XYZ file of C-alpha atoms in Angstrom:
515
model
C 67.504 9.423 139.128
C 67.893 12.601 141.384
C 67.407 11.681 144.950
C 67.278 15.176 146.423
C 66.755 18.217 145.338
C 69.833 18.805 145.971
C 71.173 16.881 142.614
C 68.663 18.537 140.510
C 70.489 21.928 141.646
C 73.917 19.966 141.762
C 73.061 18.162 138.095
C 70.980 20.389 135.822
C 70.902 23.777 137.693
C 74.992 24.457 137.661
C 75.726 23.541 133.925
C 72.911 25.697 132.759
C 73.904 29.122 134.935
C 77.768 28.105 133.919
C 76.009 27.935 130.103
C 74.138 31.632 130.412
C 77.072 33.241 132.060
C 79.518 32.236 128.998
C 77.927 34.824 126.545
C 78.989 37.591 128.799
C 82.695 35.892 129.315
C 82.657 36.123 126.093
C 81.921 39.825 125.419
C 84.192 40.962 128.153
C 87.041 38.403 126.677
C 86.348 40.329 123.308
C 86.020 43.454 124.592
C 89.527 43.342 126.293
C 90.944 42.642 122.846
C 89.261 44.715 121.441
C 90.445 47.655 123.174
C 94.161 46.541 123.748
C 94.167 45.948 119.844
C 92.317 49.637 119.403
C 95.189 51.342 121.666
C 97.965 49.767 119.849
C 96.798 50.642 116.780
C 96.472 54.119 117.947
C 99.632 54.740 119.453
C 101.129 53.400 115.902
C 99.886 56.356 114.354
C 101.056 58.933 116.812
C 98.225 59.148 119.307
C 99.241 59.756 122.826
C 97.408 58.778 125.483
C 96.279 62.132 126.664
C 93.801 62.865 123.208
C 92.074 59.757 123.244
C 89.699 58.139 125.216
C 88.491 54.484 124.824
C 85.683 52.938 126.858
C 84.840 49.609 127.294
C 81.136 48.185 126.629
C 81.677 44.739 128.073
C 78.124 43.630 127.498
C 77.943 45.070 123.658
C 81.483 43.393 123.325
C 82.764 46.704 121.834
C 84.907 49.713 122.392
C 83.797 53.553 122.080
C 87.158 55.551 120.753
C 87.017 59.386 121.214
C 89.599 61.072 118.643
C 90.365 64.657 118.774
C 88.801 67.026 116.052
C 90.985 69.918 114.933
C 91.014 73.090 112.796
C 94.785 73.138 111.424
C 96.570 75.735 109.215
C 99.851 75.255 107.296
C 102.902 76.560 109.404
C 105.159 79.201 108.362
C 107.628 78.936 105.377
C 111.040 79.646 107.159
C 109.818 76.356 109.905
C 111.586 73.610 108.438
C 108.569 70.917 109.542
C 106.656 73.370 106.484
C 108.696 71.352 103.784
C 108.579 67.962 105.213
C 106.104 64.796 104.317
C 105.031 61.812 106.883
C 105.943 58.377 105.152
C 104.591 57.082 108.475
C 101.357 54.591 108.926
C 98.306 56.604 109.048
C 94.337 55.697 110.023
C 91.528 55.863 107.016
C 91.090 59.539 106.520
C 93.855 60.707 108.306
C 95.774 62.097 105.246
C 96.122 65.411 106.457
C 98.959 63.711 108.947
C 101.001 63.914 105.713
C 102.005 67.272 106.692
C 102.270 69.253 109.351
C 100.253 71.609 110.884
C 99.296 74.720 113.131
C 96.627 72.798 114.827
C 93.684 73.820 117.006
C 91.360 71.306 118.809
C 88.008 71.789 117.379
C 86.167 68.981 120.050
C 85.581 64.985 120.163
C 84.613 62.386 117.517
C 83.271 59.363 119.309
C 83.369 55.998 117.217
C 81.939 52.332 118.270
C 84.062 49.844 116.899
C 84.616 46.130 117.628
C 88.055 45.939 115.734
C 90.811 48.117 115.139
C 89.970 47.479 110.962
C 86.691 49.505 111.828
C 88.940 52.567 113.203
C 88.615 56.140 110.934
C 91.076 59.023 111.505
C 88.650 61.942 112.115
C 89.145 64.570 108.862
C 90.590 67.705 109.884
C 88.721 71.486 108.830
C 90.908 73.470 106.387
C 90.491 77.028 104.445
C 89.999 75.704 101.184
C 92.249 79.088 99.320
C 95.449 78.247 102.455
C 95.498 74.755 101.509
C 95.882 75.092 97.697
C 98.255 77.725 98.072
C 100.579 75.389 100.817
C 100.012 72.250 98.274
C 101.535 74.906 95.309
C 104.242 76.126 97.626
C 105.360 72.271 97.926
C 105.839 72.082 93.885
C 102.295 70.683 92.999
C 100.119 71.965 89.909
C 96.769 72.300 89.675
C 94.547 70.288 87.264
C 92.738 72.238 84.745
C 89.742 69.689 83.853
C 89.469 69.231 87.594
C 88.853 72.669 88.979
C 86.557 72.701 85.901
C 84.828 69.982 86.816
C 84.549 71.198 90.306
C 83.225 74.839 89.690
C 80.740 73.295 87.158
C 79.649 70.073 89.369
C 79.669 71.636 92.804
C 79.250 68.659 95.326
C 78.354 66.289 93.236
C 81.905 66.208 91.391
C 82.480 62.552 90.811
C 84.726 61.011 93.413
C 88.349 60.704 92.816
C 88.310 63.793 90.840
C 92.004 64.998 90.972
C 92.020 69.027 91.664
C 96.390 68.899 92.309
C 98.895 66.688 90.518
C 102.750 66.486 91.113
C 104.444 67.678 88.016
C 104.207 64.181 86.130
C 100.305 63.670 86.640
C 100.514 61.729 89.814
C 97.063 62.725 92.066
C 98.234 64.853 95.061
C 94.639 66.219 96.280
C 91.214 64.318 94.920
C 87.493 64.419 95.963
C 86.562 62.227 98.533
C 83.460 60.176 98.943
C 80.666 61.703 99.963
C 79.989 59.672 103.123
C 83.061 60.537 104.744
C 82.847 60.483 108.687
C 81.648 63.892 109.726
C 81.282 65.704 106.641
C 78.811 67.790 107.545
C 77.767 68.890 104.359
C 81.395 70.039 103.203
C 83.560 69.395 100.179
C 85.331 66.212 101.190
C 89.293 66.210 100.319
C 91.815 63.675 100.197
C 95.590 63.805 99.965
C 98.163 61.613 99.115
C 102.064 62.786 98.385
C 105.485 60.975 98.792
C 108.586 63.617 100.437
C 110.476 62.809 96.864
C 107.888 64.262 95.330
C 107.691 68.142 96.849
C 110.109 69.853 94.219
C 110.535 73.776 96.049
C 112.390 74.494 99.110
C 112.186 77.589 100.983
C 114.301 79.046 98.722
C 111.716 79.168 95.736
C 109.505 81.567 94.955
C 106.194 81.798 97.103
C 103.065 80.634 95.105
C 101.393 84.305 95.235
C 104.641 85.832 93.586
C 105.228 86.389 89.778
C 108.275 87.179 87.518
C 109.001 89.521 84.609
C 111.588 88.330 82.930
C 111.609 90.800 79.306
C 114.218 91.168 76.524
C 115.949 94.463 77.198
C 115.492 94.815 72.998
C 111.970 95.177 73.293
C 111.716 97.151 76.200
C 114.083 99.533 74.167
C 111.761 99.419 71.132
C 108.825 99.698 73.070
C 110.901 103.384 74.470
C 110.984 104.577 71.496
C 108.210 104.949 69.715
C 107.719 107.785 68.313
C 111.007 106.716 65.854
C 108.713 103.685 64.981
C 105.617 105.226 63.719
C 104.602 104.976 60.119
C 104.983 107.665 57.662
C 100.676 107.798 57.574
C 100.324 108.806 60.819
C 100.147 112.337 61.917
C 102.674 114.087 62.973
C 103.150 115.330 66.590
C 101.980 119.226 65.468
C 98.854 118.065 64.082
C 97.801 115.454 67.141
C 98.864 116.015 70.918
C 101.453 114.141 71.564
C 101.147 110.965 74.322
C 101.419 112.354 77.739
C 103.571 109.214 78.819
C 107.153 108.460 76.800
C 108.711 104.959 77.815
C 112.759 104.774 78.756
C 114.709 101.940 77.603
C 115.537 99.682 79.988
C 118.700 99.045 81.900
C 119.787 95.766 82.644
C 119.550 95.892 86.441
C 115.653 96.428 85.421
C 114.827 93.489 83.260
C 113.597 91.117 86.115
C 110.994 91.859 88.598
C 109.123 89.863 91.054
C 105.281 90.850 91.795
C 102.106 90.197 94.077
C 99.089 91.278 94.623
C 97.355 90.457 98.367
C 93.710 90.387 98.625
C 93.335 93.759 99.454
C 94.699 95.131 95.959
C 97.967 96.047 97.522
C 100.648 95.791 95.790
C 103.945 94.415 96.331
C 107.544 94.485 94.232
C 110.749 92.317 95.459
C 113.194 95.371 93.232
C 114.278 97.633 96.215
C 115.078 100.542 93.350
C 111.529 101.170 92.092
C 109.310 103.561 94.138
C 105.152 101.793 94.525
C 103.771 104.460 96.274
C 101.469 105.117 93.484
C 100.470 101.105 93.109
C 98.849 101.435 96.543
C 95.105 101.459 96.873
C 93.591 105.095 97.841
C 90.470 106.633 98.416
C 89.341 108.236 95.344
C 92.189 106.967 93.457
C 90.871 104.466 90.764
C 94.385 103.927 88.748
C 94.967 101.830 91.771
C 92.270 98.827 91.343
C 92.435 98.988 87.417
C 96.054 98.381 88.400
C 95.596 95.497 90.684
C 92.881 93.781 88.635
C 95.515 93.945 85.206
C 98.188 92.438 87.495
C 95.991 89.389 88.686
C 94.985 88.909 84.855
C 98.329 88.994 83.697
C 99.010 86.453 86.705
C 95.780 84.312 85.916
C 97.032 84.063 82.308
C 100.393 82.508 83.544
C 98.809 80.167 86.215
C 99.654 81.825 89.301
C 96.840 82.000 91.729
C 96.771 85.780 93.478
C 94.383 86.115 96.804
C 92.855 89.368 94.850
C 89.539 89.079 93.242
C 88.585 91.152 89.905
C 86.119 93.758 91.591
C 82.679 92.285 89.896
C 82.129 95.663 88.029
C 85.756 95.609 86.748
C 84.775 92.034 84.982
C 81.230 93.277 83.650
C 82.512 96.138 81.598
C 85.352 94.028 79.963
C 82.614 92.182 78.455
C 81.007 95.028 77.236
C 80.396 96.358 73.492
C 81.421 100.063 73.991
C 83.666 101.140 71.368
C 82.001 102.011 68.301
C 84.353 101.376 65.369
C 83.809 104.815 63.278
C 86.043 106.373 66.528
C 88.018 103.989 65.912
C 88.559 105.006 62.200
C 89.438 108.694 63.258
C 91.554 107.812 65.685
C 93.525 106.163 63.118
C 93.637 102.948 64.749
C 90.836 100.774 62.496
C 91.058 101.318 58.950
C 87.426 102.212 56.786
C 87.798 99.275 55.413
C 87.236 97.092 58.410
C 84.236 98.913 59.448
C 82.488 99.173 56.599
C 79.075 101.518 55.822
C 78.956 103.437 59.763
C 79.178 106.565 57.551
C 75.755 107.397 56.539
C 75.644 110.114 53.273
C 73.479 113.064 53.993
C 72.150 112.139 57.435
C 73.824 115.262 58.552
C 73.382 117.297 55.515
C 76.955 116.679 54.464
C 77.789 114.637 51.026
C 80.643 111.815 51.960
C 81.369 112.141 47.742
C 82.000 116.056 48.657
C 84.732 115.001 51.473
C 88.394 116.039 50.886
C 87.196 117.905 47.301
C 90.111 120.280 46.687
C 88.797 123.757 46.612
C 88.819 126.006 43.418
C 88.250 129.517 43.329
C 85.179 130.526 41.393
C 87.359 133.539 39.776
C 88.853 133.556 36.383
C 91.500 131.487 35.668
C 93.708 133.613 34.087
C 96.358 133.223 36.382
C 96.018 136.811 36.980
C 95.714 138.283 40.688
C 92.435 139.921 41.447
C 92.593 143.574 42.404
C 89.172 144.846 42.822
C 87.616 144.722 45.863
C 84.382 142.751 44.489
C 86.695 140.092 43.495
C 89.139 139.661 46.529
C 85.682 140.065 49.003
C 84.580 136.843 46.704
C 87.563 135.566 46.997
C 87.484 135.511 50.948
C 83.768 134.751 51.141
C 84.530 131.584 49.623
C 87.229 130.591 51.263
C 85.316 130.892 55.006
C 82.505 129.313 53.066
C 84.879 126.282 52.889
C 86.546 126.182 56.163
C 83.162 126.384 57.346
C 82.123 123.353 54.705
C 85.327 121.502 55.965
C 84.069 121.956 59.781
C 80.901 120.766 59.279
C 82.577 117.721 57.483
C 84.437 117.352 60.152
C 81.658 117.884 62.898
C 79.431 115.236 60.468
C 81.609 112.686 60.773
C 82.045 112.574 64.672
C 78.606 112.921 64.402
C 78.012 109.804 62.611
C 81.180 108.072 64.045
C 79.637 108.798 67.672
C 76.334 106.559 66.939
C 78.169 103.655 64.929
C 78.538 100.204 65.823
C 80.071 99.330 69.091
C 82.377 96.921 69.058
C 83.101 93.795 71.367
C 86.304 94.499 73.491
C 88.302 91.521 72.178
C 87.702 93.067 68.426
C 88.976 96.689 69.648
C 92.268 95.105 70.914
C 93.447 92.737 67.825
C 93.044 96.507 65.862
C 94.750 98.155 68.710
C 97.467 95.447 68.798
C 97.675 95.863 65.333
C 98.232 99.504 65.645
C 100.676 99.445 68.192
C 103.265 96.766 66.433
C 102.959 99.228 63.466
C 103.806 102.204 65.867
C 106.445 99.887 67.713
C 108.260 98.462 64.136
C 108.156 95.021 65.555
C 105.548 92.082 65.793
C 104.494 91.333 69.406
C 101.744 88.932 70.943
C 99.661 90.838 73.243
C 100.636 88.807 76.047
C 104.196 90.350 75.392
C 102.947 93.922 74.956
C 101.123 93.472 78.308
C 104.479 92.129 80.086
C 106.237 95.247 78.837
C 103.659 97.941 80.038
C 103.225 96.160 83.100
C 106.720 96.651 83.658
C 106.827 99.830 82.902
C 103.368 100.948 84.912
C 105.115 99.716 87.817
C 108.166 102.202 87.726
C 106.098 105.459 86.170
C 103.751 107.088 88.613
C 102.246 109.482 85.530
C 101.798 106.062 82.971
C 99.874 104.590 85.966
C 97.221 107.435 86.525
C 97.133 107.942 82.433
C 95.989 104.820 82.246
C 93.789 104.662 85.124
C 92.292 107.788 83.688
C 91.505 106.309 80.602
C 89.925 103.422 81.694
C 87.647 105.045 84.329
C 86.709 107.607 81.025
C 86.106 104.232 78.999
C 83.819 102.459 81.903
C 82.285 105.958 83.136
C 80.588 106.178 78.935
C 80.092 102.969 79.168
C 77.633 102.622 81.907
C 75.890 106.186 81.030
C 74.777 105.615 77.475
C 77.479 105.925 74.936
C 80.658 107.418 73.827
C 80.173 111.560 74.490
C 81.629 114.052 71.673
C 83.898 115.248 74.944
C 85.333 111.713 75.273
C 86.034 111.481 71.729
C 88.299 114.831 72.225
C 90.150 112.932 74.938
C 90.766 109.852 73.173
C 92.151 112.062 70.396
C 94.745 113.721 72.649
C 95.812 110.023 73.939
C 95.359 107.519 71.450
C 98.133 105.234 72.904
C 96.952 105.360 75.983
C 93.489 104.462 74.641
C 95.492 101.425 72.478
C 97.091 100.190 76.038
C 94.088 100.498 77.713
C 92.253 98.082 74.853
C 94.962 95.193 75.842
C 94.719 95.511 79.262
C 90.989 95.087 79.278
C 91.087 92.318 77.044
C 93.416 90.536 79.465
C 90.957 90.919 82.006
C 88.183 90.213 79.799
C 90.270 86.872 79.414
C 90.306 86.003 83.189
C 86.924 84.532 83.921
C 87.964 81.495 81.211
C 91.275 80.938 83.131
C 92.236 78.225 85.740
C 92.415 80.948 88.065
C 89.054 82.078 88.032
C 88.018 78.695 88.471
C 89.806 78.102 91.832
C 88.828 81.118 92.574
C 85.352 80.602 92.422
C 85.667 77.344 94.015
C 87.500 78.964 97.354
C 84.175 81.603 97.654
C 81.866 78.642 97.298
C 83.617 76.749 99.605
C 85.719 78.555 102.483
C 86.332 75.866 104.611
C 87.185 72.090 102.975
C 87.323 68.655 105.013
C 90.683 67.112 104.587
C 91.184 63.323 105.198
């Protein structure tokens, strides 16, 4: 058949090295369309030619992309770019390119791919707190069960968890799948928002900031009240009065703006009130107790401040350190909601003997005694009962001293209780907290009152008990005791808020992958 050798070469040895060569025509036909498809599909979503890199693997019949990796921070509010969403086409896990960014190239991500289907937008790093506050700025909320869900679950939160909605309860920000490209370890985040959706404009109020609005009728009532006490309370000669007196309110005073930045400072959008004495000090504690009420108050309205409750602050609200018999001479409890702290003759003194009217042991003729025997009788037993009346007295501080200590929740409904009676008017404690916050921002001497009081109040707290010399204080400022109460129990009330949630998601997480 094959006369030479020659024909076997010509024959058999041609078709079989055209055969073995096709494989490779093949890979480098594929890999040419592979990349020209991988570089279109790149430049669609905004890639420029200068941050990537795509080399060819002609024998693989592949294409290895190299896609920038950045660290990116939101821009500044006044920028209009701040405010504005990308309807554009975007890569898998390139949802951060819905807004835009301060951005800062953090290195490479090389991917092998042999289509532009297989291509994944490299997620972007993030401060977890800077984010949430940019997505609130933009008119998003925050999802209660899912920053629950989150504090509670950690990394294992189930996917698709929604953390931010837009005001209807459309997902803005969910959990991501845990095998996102490049995780690393992180909390993965994805984000998905339309530009008709972002409701605020520079022109709103940041997310950090907080307004007072109050009725200028209870900010009068709440000035006045010493006019509102009750006819069973002592009068001013027989208890010191409160070293703090609020003013009713004008009407250029009813609204004010607040924040609170991480370092406690605080700041006030009213160019008429004076904050010198809001700002943090050394040695001055009125300061932090401030700050730490403020975030509360803030916490209990949803808005997210950058200050954290110092950890000691948060321990003592949730302390039992008010014993209710102090509470019953103060006059704020009455004996019969703290039944049996008295305890008869502990301290020699009968409680069936308290309040007995005296009665002179001499005749009662109605006659005036003139001889000496009788008058020296006469004054004998009258010291005897001052004396009698003293030790009463001491007796029941005494006994008041080592009674039950109440949680700090129970102290404030009696304190609230006390105060509406003083005040003529029923009020919510959330609305009796408004008002003195308010007014603790305009009075320098309300401010360290109360900061005095509650460094007493913490100070017994953490050294055994209530001291006979604290119970003297509290007598001489019983309101400022009562405010006190409500402002503790606000902060008492922050570690169960959506706020303190967050916030303990942003210190287990600082930095979040977005994509």
């Amino acid at each position: 058949m094959f006369e030479s050798a020659v024909d076997i070469i010509t024959y058999i040895g041609v078709p079989l090295a055209v055969i073995g060569v096709l494989p490779i025509l093949y890979n480098v036909i594929r890999t040419y369309v592979a990349y020209f498809r991988v570089k279109s599909r790149l430049k669609v979503v905004r890639y420029r030619d200068g941050e990537i890199d795509i080399v060819k693997n002609y024998f693989g019949g592949d294409v290895d992309v190299k896609l920038p990796k950045f660290r990116v921070a939101p821009l500044g509010r006044e920028d209009s770019k701040y405010w504005m969403i990308s309807d554009g086409e975007m890569l898998p896990g390139g949802s951060w390119e819905l807004f835009n960014w301060n951005r800062l190239p953090s290195g490479k991500n090389v991917q092998r791919v042999r289509s532009e289907s297989q291509l994944r937008q490299p997620q972007v790093e993030v401060n977890f707190e800077e984010l949430i506050s940019y997505l609130l700025d933009l008119g998003t909320v925050p999802d209660i069960q899912g920053w629950k869900s989150l504090r509670s679950s950690g990394i294992w939160t189930p996917i698709e968890t929604c953390l931010m909605a837009t005001s209807d309860g459309r997902p803005v920000l969910s959990v991501a799948p845990l095998d996102t490209f490049d995780l690393n370890g992180r909390l993965s985040l994805k984000a998905q928002l339309h530009h008709t959706q972002v409701t605020n404009d520079k022109c709103s109020r940041a997310p950090d900031w907080i307004r007072l609005a109050l009725k200028q009728e209870s900010m009068s009532d709440a000035g006045n009240l010493e006019e509102a006490k009750p006819q069973n309370v002592p009068k001013p000669s027989q208890q010191p009065s409160p070293p703090f007196q609020a003013q009713p309110m004008t009407n250029n005073m009813i609204d004010v703006e607040y924040t609170v930045d991480a370092k406690g400072s605080i700041s006030i959008k009213h160019t008429d009130i004076e904050i010198q004495h809001l700002q943090i000090r050394r040695g001055k504690s009125s300061a932090a107790w401030l700050s730490s009420a403020l975030t509360a108050y803030a916490a209990s309205q949803n808005v997210l401040m950058t200050y954290r409750i110092p950890e000691g602050i948060l321990d003592f609200s949730h302390s039992c350190s008010a014993p209710c018999g102090v509470l019953v001479l103060l006059g704020i409890t009455k004996e019969s909601d703290c039944l049996h702290w008295e305890q008869d003759g502990r301290y020699g003194v009968s409680a069936a003997s308290r309040g007995r009217k005296w009665q002179p042991s001499i005749s009662s003729t109605g006659q005036v005694p003139w001889t000496k025997g009788e008058v020296d009788k006469v004054v004998q037993e009258r010291g005897d009962r001052r004396r009698q009346i003293q030790d009463e007295h001491e007796a029941r501080i005494a006994q008041a001293l080592q009674s039950r200590c109440w949680d700090v929740g129970v102290v404030a409904q009696h304190c609230l209780r006390w105060l509406n009676e003083r005040m003529g008017r029923p009020s919510t404690r959330e609305e009796i907290v408004a008002e003195l916050i308010y007014r603790v921002i305009q009075d320098e001497q309300l401010t360290a009152s109360l900061g005095a009081m509650l460094s007493l109040w913490k100070s017994w707290s953490e050294s055994g008990g209530l001291r006979r010399s604290d119970f003297h204080t509290l007598q001489q400022d019983v309101e400022a005791f009562a405010y006190s109460t409500l402002l503790v129990a606000s902060i008492r009330d922050f570690d169960e808020s959506l706020v303190a949630n967050m916030q303990a998601c942003f210190d287990e997480w600082k930095d979040v992958r977005l994509g």
